[in-house]
Structure formats: C-alpha cells, structure tokens
Coordinates of C-alpha atoms in Angstrom, one line a residue:
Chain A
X15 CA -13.4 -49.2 13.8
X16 CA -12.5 -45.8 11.7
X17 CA -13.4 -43.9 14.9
X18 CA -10.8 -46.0 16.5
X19 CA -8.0 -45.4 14.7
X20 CA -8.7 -41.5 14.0
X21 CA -8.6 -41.7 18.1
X22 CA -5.5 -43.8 18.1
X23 CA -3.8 -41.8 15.9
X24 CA -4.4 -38.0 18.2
X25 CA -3.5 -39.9 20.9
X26 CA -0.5 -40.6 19.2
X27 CA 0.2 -37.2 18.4
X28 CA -0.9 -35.9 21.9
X29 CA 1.7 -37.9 23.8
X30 CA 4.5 -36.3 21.9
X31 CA 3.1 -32.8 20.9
X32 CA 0.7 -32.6 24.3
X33 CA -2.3 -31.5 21.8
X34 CA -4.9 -31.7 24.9
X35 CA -4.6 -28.2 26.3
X36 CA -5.3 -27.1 22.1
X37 CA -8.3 -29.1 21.9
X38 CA -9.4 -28.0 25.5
X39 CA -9.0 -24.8 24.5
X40 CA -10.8 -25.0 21.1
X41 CA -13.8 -27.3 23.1
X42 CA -14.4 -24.0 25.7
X43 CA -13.7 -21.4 23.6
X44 CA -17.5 -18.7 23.0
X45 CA -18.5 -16.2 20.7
X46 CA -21.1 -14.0 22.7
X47 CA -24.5 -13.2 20.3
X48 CA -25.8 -9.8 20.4
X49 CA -27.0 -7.1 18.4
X50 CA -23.9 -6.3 16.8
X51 CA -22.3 -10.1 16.5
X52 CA -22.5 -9.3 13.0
X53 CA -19.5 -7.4 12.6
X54 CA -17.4 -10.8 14.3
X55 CA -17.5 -11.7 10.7
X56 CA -15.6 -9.6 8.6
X57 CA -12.0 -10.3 9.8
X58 CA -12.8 -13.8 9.5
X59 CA -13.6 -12.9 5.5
X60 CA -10.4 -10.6 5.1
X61 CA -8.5 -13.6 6.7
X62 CA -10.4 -15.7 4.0
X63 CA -9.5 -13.7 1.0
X64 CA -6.1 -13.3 2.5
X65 CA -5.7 -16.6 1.7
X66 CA -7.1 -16.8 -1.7
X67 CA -4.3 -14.0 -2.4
X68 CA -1.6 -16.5 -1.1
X69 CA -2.7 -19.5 -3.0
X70 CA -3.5 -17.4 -6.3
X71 CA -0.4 -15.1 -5.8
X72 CA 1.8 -18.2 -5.5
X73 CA -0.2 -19.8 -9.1
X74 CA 1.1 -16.1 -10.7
X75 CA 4.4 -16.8 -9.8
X76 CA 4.6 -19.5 -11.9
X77 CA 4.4 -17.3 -15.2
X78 CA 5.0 -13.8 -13.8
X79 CA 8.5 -12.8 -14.7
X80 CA 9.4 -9.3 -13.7
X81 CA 11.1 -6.7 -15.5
X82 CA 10.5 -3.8 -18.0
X83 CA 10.5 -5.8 -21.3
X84 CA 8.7 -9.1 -19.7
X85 CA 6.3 -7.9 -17.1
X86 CA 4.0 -6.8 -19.0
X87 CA 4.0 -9.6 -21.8
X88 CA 3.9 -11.9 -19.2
X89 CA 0.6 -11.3 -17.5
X90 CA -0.7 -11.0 -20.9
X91 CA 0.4 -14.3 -21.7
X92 CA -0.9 -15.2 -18.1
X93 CA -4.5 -14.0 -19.7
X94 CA -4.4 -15.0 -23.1
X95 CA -2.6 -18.5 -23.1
X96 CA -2.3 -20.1 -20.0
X97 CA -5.4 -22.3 -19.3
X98 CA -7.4 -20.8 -16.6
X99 CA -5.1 -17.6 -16.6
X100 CA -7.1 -15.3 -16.9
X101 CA -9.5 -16.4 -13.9
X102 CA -6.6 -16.8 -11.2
X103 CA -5.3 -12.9 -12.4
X104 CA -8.7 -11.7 -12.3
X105 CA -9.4 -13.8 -9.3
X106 CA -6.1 -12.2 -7.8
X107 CA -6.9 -8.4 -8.4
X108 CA -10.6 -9.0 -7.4
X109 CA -9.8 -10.8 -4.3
X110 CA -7.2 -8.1 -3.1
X111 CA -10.1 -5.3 -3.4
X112 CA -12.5 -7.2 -2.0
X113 CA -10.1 -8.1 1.1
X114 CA -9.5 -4.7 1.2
X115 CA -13.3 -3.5 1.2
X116 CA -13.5 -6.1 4.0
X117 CA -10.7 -4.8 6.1
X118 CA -12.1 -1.6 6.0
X119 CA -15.3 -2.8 7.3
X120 CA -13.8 -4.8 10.1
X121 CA -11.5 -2.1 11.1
X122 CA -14.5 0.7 11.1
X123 CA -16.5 -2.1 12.9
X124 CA -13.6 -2.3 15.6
X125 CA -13.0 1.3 16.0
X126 CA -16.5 2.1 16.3
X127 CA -17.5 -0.5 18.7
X128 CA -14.4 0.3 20.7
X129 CA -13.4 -3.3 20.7
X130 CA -9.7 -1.6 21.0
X131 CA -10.1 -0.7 24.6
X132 CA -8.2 -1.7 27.5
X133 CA -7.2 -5.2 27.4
X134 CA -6.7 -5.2 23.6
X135 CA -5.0 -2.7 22.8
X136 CA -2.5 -4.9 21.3
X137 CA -5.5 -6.5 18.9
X138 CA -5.7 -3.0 17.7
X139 CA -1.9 -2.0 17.1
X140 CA -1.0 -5.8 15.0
X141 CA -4.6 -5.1 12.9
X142 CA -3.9 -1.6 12.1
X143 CA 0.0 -2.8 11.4
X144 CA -1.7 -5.3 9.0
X145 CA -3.7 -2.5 7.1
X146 CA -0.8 -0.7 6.4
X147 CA 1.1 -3.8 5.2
X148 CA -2.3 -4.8 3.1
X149 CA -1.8 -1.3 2.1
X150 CA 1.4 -1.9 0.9
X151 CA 0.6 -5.0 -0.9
X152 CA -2.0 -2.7 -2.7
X153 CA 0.0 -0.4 -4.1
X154 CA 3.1 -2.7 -4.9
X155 CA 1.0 -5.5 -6.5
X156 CA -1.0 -2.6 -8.7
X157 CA 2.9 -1.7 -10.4
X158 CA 3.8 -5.7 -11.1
X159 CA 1.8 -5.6 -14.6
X160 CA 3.7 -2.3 -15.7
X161 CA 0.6 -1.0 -17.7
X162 CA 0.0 2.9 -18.7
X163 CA -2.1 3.9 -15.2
X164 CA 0.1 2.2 -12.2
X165 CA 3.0 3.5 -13.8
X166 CA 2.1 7.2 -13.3
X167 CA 0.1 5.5 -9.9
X168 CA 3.6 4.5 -8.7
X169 CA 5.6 7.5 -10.1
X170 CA 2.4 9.8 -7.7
X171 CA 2.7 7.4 -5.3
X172 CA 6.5 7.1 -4.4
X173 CA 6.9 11.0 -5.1
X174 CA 4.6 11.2 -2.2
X175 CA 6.9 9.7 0.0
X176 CA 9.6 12.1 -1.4
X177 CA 8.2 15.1 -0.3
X178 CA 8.2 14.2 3.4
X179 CA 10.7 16.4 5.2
X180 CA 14.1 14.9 5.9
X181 CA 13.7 11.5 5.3
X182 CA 12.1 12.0 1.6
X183 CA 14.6 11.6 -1.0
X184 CA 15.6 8.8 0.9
X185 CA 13.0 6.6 1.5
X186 CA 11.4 8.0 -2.1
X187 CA 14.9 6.5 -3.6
X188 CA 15.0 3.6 -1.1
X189 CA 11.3 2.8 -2.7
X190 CA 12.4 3.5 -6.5
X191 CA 15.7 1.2 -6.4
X192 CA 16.8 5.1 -7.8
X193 CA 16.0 8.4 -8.6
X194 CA 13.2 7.5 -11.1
X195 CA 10.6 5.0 -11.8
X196 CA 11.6 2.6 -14.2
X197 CA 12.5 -1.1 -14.7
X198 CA 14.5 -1.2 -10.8
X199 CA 11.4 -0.3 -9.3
X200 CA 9.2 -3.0 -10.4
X201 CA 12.2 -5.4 -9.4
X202 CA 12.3 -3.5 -5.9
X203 CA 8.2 -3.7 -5.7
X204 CA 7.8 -7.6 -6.9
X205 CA 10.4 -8.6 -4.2
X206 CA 8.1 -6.4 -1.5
X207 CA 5.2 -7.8 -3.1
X208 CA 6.2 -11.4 -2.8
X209 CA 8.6 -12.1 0.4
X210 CA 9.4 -9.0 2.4
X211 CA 5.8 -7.8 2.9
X212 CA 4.2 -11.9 2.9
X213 CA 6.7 -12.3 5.4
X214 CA 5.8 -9.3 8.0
X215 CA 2.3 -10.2 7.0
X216 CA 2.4 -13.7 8.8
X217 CA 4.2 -13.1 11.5
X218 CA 1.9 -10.0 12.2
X219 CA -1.5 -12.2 11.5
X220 CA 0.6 -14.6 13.8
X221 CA 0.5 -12.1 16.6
X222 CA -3.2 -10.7 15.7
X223 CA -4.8 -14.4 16.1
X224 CA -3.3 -15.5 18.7
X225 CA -4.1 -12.5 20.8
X226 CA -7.6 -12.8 19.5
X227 CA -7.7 -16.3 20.8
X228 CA -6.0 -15.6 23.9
X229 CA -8.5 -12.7 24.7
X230 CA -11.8 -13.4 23.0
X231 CA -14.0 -11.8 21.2
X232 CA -15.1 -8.2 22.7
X233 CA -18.4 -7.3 23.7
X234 CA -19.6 -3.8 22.6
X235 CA -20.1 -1.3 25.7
X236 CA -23.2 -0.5 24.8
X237 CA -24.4 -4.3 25.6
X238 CA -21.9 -5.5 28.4
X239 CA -23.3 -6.4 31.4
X240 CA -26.9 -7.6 29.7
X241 CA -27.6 -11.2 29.8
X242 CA -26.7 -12.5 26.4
X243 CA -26.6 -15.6 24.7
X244 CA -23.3 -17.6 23.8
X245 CA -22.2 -20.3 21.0
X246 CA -20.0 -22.4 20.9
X247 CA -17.2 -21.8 18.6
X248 CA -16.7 -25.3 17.5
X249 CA -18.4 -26.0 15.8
X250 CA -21.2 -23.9 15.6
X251 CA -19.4 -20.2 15.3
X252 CA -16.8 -21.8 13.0
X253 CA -19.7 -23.5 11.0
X254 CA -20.7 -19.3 10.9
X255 CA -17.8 -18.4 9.6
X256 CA -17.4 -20.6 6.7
X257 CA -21.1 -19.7 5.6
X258 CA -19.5 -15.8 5.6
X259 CA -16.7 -17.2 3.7
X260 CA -18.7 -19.2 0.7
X261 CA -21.1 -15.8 0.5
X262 CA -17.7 -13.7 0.1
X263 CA -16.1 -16.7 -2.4
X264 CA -19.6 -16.6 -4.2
X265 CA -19.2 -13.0 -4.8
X266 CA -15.4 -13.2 -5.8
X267 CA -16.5 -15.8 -8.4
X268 CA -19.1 -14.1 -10.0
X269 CA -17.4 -11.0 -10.2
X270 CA -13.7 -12.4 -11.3
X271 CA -15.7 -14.4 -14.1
X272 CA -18.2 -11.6 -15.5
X273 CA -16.0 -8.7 -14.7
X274 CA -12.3 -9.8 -15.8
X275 CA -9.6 -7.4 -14.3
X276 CA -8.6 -5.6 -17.3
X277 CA -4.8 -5.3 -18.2
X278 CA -4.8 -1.9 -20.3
X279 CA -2.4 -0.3 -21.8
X280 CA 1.7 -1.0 -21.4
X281 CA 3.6 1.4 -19.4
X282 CA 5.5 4.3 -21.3
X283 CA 7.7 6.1 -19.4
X284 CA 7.9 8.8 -22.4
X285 CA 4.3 9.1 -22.7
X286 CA 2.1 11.6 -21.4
X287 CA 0.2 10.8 -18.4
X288 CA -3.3 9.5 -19.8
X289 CA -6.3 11.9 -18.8
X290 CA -8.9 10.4 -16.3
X291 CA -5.4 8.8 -14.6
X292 CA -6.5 7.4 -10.9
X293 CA -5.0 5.6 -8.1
X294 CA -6.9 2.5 -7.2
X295 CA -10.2 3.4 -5.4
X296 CA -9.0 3.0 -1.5
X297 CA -5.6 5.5 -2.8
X298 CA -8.4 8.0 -3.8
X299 CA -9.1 10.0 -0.9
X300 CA -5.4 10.3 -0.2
X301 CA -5.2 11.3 -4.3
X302 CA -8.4 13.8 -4.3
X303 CA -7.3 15.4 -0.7
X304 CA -3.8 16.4 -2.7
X305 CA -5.6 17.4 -5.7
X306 CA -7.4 20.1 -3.7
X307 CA -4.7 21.2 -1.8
X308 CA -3.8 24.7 -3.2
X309 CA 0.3 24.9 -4.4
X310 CA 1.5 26.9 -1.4
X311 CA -0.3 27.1 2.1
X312 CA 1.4 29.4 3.8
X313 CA 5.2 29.0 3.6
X314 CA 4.5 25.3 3.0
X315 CA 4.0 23.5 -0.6
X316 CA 0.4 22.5 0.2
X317 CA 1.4 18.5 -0.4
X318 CA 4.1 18.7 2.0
X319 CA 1.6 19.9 4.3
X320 CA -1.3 17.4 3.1
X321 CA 1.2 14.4 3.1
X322 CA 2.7 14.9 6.3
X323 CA -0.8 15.6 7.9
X324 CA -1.7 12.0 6.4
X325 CA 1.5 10.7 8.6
X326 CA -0.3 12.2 11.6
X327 CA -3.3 10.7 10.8
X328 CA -1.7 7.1 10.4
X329 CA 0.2 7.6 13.7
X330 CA -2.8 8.7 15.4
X331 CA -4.9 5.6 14.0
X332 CA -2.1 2.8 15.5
X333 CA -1.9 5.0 18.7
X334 CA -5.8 5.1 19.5
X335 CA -6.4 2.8 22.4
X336 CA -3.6 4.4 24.2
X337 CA -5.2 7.8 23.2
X338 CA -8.6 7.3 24.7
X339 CA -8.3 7.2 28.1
X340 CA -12.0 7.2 28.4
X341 CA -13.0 4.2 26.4
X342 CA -10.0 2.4 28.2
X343 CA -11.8 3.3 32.0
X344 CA -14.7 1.7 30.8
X345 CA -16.7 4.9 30.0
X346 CA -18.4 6.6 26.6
X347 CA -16.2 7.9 24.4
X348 CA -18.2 10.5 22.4
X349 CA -15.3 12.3 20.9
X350 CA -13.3 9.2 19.7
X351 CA -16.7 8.0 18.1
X352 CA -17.1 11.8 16.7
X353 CA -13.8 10.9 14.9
X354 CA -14.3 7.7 13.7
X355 CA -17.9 8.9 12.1
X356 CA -15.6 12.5 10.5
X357 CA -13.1 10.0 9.4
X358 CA -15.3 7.2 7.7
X359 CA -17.2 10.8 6.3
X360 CA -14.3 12.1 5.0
X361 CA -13.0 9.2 3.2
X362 CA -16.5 8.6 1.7
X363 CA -17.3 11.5 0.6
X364 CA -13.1 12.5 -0.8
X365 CA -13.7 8.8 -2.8
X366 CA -17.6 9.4 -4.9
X367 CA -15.6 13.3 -5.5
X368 CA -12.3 11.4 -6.5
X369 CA -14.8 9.2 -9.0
X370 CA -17.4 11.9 -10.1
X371 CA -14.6 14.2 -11.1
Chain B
X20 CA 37.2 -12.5 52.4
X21 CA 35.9 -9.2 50.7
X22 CA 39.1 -8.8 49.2
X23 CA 38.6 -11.4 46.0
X24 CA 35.2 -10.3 45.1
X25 CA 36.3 -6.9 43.5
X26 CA 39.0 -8.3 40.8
X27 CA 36.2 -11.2 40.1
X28 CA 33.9 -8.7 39.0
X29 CA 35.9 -6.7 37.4
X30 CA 37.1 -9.7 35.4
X31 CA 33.6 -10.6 35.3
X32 CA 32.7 -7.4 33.8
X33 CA 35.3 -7.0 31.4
X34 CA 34.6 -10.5 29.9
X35 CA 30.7 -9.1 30.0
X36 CA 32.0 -6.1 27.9
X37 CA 34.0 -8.3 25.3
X38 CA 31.3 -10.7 24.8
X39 CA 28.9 -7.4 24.2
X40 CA 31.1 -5.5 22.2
X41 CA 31.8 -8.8 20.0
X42 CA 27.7 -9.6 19.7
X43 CA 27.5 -5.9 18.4
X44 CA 30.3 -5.8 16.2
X45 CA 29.1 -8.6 14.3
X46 CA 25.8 -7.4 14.6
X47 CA 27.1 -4.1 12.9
X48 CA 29.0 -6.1 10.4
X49 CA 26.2 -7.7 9.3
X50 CA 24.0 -4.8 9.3
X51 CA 25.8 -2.4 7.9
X52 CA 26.4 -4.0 4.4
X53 CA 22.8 -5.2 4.1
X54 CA 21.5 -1.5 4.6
X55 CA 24.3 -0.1 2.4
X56 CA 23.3 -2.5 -0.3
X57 CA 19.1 -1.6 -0.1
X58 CA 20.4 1.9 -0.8
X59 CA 20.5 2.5 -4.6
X60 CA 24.2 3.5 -5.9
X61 CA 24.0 6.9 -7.4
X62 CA 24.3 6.1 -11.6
X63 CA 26.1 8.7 -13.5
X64 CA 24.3 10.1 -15.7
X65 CA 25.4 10.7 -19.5
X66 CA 25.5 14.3 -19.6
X67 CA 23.5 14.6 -22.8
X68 CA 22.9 18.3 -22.8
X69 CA 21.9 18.7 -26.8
X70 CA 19.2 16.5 -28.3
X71 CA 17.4 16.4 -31.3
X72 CA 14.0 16.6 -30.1
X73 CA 12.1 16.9 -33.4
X74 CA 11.5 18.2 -36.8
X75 CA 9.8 21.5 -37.4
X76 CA 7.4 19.8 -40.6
X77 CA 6.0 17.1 -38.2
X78 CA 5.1 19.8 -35.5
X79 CA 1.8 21.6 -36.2
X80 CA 0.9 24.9 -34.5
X81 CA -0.9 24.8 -31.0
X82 CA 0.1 21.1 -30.5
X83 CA 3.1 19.4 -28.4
X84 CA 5.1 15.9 -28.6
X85 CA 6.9 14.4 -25.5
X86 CA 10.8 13.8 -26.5
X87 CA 13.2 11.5 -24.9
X88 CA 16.0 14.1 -22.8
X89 CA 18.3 11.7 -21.6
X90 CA 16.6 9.3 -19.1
X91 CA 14.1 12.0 -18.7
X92 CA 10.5 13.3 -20.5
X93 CA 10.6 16.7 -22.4
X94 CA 7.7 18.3 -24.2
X95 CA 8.1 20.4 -27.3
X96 CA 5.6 22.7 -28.0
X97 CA 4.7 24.7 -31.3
X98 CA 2.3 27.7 -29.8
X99 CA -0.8 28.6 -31.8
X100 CA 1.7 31.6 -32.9
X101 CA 4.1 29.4 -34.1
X102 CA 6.9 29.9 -31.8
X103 CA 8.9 26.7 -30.8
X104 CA 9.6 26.4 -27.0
X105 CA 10.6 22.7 -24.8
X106 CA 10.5 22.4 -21.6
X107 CA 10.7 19.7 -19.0
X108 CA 7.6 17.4 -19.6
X109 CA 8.2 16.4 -15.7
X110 CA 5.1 17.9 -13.5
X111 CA 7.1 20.1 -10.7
X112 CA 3.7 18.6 -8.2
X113 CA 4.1 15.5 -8.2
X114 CA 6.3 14.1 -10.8
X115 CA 3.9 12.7 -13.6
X116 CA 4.3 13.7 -17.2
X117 CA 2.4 16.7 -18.5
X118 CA 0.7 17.0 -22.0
X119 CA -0.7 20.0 -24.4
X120 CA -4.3 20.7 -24.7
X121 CA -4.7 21.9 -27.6
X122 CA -8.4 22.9 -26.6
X123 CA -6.9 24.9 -23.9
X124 CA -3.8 26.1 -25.1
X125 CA -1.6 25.6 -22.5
X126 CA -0.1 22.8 -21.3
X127 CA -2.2 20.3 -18.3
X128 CA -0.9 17.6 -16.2
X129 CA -3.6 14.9 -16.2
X130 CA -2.9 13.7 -12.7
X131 CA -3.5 16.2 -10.1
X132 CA -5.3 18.8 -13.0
X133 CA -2.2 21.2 -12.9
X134 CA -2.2 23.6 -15.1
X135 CA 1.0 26.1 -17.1
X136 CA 1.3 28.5 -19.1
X137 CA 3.1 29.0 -22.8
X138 CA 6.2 30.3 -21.1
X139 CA 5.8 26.9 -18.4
X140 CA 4.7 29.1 -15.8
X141 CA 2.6 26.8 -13.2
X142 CA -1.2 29.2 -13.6
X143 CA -3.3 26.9 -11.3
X144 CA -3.9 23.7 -9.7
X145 CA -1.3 22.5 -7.0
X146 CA 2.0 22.5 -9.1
X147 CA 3.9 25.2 -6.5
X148 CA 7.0 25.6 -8.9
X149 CA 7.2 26.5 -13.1
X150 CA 8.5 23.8 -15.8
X151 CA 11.9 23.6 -16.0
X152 CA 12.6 25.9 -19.6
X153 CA 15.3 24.7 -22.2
X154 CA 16.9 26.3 -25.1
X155 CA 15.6 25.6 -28.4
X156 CA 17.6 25.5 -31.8
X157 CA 16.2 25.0 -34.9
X158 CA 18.4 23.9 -37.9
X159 CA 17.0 23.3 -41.2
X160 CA 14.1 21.0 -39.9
X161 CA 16.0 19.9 -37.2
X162 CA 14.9 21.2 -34.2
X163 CA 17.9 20.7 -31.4
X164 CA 16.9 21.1 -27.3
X165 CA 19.4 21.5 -24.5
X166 CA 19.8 23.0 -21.6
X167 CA 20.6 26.5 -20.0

C-alpha cells in the first residue's frame, strides 16, 4: 500500500518534471574498481565537509555580528554563552581544515593520476577554480573573529597582493576596503566570506558535478584497458561514499569536542606583532618561501619576485591539461608527474620548516 | 528587385546598432557605478604631524613602546645608551608591526624575522627598505614625535 503511493506520487512528479531520464541516468551510472579507486573518495568527503561549513556557517550567522568593537565579543559570546556554541565554532574552524586537508588530497590524487586529461580538462579547471575560492574562504573566514594572529595574518596576507606589479595597490586597497587593515576590512572580508565567495562556490561546484556526472569517473592510465570490475553507483558506490563521510564526520567530532578551536587574544592594531606569528598551516609554505627570500634579488625586492612567481605557479596549476600535450594523447607523462611529486615536495617540506622554525 | 534590399539592411543594421549600443549603455550604466563603489574613497587623513608619544620616566634604557601616530603604529625606543629615537613601527617587508628585543638590541619584526638596526636601518632578513625615522623632542618628561 505505502509502496503504492511513494510510486503514485514520482509518477506524479515525472509527468510534469519528466524525472525518468534522472533516474535512468542514476540506475546506469558505474564507478570502475581498481587499484587506485581509493582516491574516488576524497572529493566526495571535501563535498561532505563543504556542507557541514554551509550548515554551521549559516548557525554562526545567527550571533556573529561583524565589526571592530563586536566581532570579537561576539564569537566569544558564541563560545561562552550560547548553548552548544562553542561545538558549532569549533566544529566550523575544524571542518574548514579538514576540507581543506581533503582537497588537497583529492586534487594531488587527480593531478597525479592524470584524471585531468583530455576529455576533462574542464573537471580540472572548475576543481582547481574551487581551491582557490576554498582558498579564499580560508583566509577571509581566519580574519572574521579579529583576534591578535589573523590580524597581522590579514595585514601579511593582503600586503601580499600589494606588492604585485601594476595592479597592487589596487587590488591590495580593493581587498582592505582602504589603505590599512582595520574595522572596513573585516566588513569587506565577512561579505566575501558569506555571499560573494558562497555564491561563486555553488555555481562552480554546480559546473564541477555535473561534468563529473556527465563524464564519469576516470580510470588511471596505468590500468585502462585491463579488465576491471564495476559497481553500481546506486546504491552500492553511494552506500561507499557515505561510509567515507561518517569516518570523516567521526573524526571532525572527536576533534571539534577534545580539541576546541581556540579564540586567542583580541586584535590590536597598535600592538606589536606577537612572536611565533603564523599563517594557518596550508598559508605556510607561501609564508616560509617569503621568509627565505633574501630583501633584493637582483634589481627585484625578493617578494615581488617570490609573489609573482606564486602567480605563475597558480596559472600554471588551472592551465595543466592544456599544458600536457602528452597525457592528453593518451601517453606517459613523466615530466608533468616529476612536477606534481617537486610540488607536493616542496610544499611539504616549506610547511614541517614553516612549523619547526 | 535588387534595388530594395540595400536600404532594408541598412535600416536593418542601423536598428541592430541602436539596439547594441542601448544594451551596452545600460550595461555600462550599471557597471560603472557598482565598480566605482567597490573601490574605497580615498579618506583624508588628519595631518597630525606632532604627537606626544611618551614620557621619558616610563621609558627604561634598551626597551621600546609602540605609540599611536595618527592612524598608524610608531615605536619609541630608549637605546641601551639612553638616547631617545621613534620611528615608524610599520615593517617596510611586509607591513606587520615591529617590536624591540631587548635581548638583541635592536629592533625585530616577528613576522618574517626582519631585523634593524638602532638608527632603523633594515641589517638582515627580507625587509629591502629602512624604518621610516622621525624627529624626536623631549620637553620636561614629555617626549613629542613628528615628522621630518
């Protein structure tokens, strides 16, 4: 009797939304298993804690109230009265890292595997668009709380973009709401954090699934070709995929209720800057790389130089699968792997120096 | 019969180019004022040029206090000597706010480990340009910064 009406009502909503070719789609729709199905997982987590950020992030809103003399006061309030506060702020910060952790991952995964070859190129160029705008959430969200360390973060970090040539002052003003940090920046930073960057984020994520659904999952050179065994993605894959996501939401609890995000110290713009001062940990290579620059290289101040090489590198990253012209014939790619292995190297090794030091 | 065709599209064309001109003009009147207003008007700033940045009884040899200098960060410094200098506690690398060390005796920008020198000269780490230097006046106690 129930089955009949749950039937009765799609077929209801098929006449008038034609549903059918959805469900088809959904009903023939394989993940491939093979020695590195594995990494098929982690941009299912990252979407995951991507939307434990939008369901916390809209819970903050209810208390957060921006602006020099509130921000700060607020989140404290947030942690100290508001029942269950302190979980869904700690819960917030330590599911950001963790999606952040897991982007990496999938995008290393990606690169390495060189899922970005010819026909998804596009797959690549809307994922790596959605690191930079995770990025960006990063490093905005970090200032909302105005503490001691994300001041001076932001004051590093927007000065960076101010030493670009040309465009600099601009965009470093643009980014400050003026010429210094101060209360118009966190204004500027919580409407970024909240609707402009939320709203390039769906319609990018938008782009990024479908194309994933329209393409499939890729298969790894290295085992294309072999006889390998499929699933179904409903609902076996899917049933995967939430097992990946309780593990991740496991490990997000744990750590948001034994480690609560601490809120230190409130920001003082006439304060020295606090020794030990660090970016957060995926800003530390970036952070280290300009602390070993030397002050001139050349004719060049040595962070114009190190900054603008980081554009490069950026440029370079989004641009890949049109770049390898190897991987996207089909063949090994030895010096685009090379790459990947330097780059995953060098930000590993620039981060434990970054920590040690 | 070719005849009619040629004012047709030239009517054709010119209505084309009205209707595109239009789409862009309001496109550019809608434009224009959003970008305009994400740009930050420059704010006048109150040219405070003498402030009282401390009092010579509260400043102990080799030590250094950051003062308010308009909307800005200065540092006042007593020098194990006992001289008095200020400069401008803003790092010339990358903008954070420098501190003394009195273990070191000079001052040290915690951020990227830049290091100056008593007279705000930039000695190592990768500050490329000195401290801005200003003028210090003592009066009674009083001690008075500006700058030039």
């Amino acid at each position: 009797m129930k089955l009949v009406r749950v039937n009765g009502i799609y077929d209801w909503l098929d006449d008038r939304l034609g549903l059918e070719p959805l469900a088809a789609h959904a009903r023939e729709k394989v993940v491939p298993l093979h020695r590195h199905s594995i990494w098929y997982y982690f941009g299912g987590m990252t979407l995951f804690l991507f939307g434990v950020q939008v369901l916390t992030g809209i819970l903050l809103l209810l208390y957060y109230r921006p602006g020099e003399d509130t921000a700060f006061e607020s989140v404290q309030f947030i942690i100290a009265d508001v029942p269950f506060g302190w979980l869904i702020r700690s819960i917030h910060s330590w599911s950001a890292n963790l999606m952040i952790a897991t982007l990496f991952i999938h995008m290393f995964s990606v690169y390495l595997l060189k899922a970005y070859r010819s026909p998804r190129e596009l797959t690549w160029v809307s994922g790596t668009l959605m690191f930079f705008i995770v990025l960006g959430f990063g490093f905005s969200g970090y200032l909302l709380p105005w503490n001691k360390l994300a001041f001076f973060a932001t004051k590093v970090g927007t000065e960076v973009t101010g030493v670009v040539p040309v465009v600099g002052h601009f965009s470093a003003r643009l980014l400050r709401g003026g010429d210094y940090v101060n209360g118009a920046t966190l204004t500027r930073f919580y409407g970024l954090h909240i609707s402009i960057l939320p709203l390039a984020a769906f319609g990018v994520l938008f782009v990024h699934l479908l194309l994933i659904q329209r393409m499939g999952m890729s298969v790894p050179r290295s085992v294309e070709g072999q006889q390998m065994k499929t699933v179904k993605f409903v609902p076996n894959f899917a049933l995967r995929d939430l097992m990946g996501w309780l593990v991740i939401l496991a490990l997000l609890a744990t750590l948001a209720t034994l480690f609560p995000w601490e809120l230190g110290e409130k920001a003082d713009p006439f304060a020295s800057a606090p020794a030990g001062i660090k970016p957060e940990w995926f800003f530390i290579f970036m952070f280290q790389t300009l602390k070993f620059l030397p002050a001139k290289i050349g004719p060049v101040d040595g962070e114009v130089l190190g900054v603008v090489a980081f554009g490069v590198a950026a440029l370079f990253w989004l641009l890949v699968p049109f770049l390898d012209r190897k991987s996207a014939r089909g063949e090994k790619s030895p010096v685009f792997t090379l790459i990947g292995v330097i780059a995953l190297l060098y930000i590993t090794v620039m981060t434990v120096i970054g920590y040690l030091t | 019969m070719e005849q009619p065709i040629r004012p047709v599209k030239a009517r054709r064309r010119f209505v084309n180019f009205l209707l595109g001109t239009s789409i862009g003009g309001t496109l550019i009147s809608v434009l224009y004022p959003v970008l305009r207003f994400l740009i930050p008007p420059e704010v006048v700033e109150s040219a405070q040029s003498n402030v009282l940045a401390g009092r010579v009884s509260e400043l102990r040899p080799n030590s250094g206090v950051i003062f308010k200098f308009g909307s800005q960060p200065g540092i006042l410094i007593k020098t194990p000597a006992g001289e008095i200098r200020a400069f401008s506690a803003t790092c010339a690398h990358l903008q954070c706010t420098v501190q003394y060390r009195d273990d070191l005796h000079h001052v040290w920008c915690a951020c990227h480990n830049g290091h100056y020198d008593l007279n705000g000269k930039n000695i190592s780490g990768p500050p490329p340009r000195p401290l801005e230097q200003y003028a210090v006046n003592v009066r009674g106690d009083e001690i008075f910064v500006s700058k030039g």
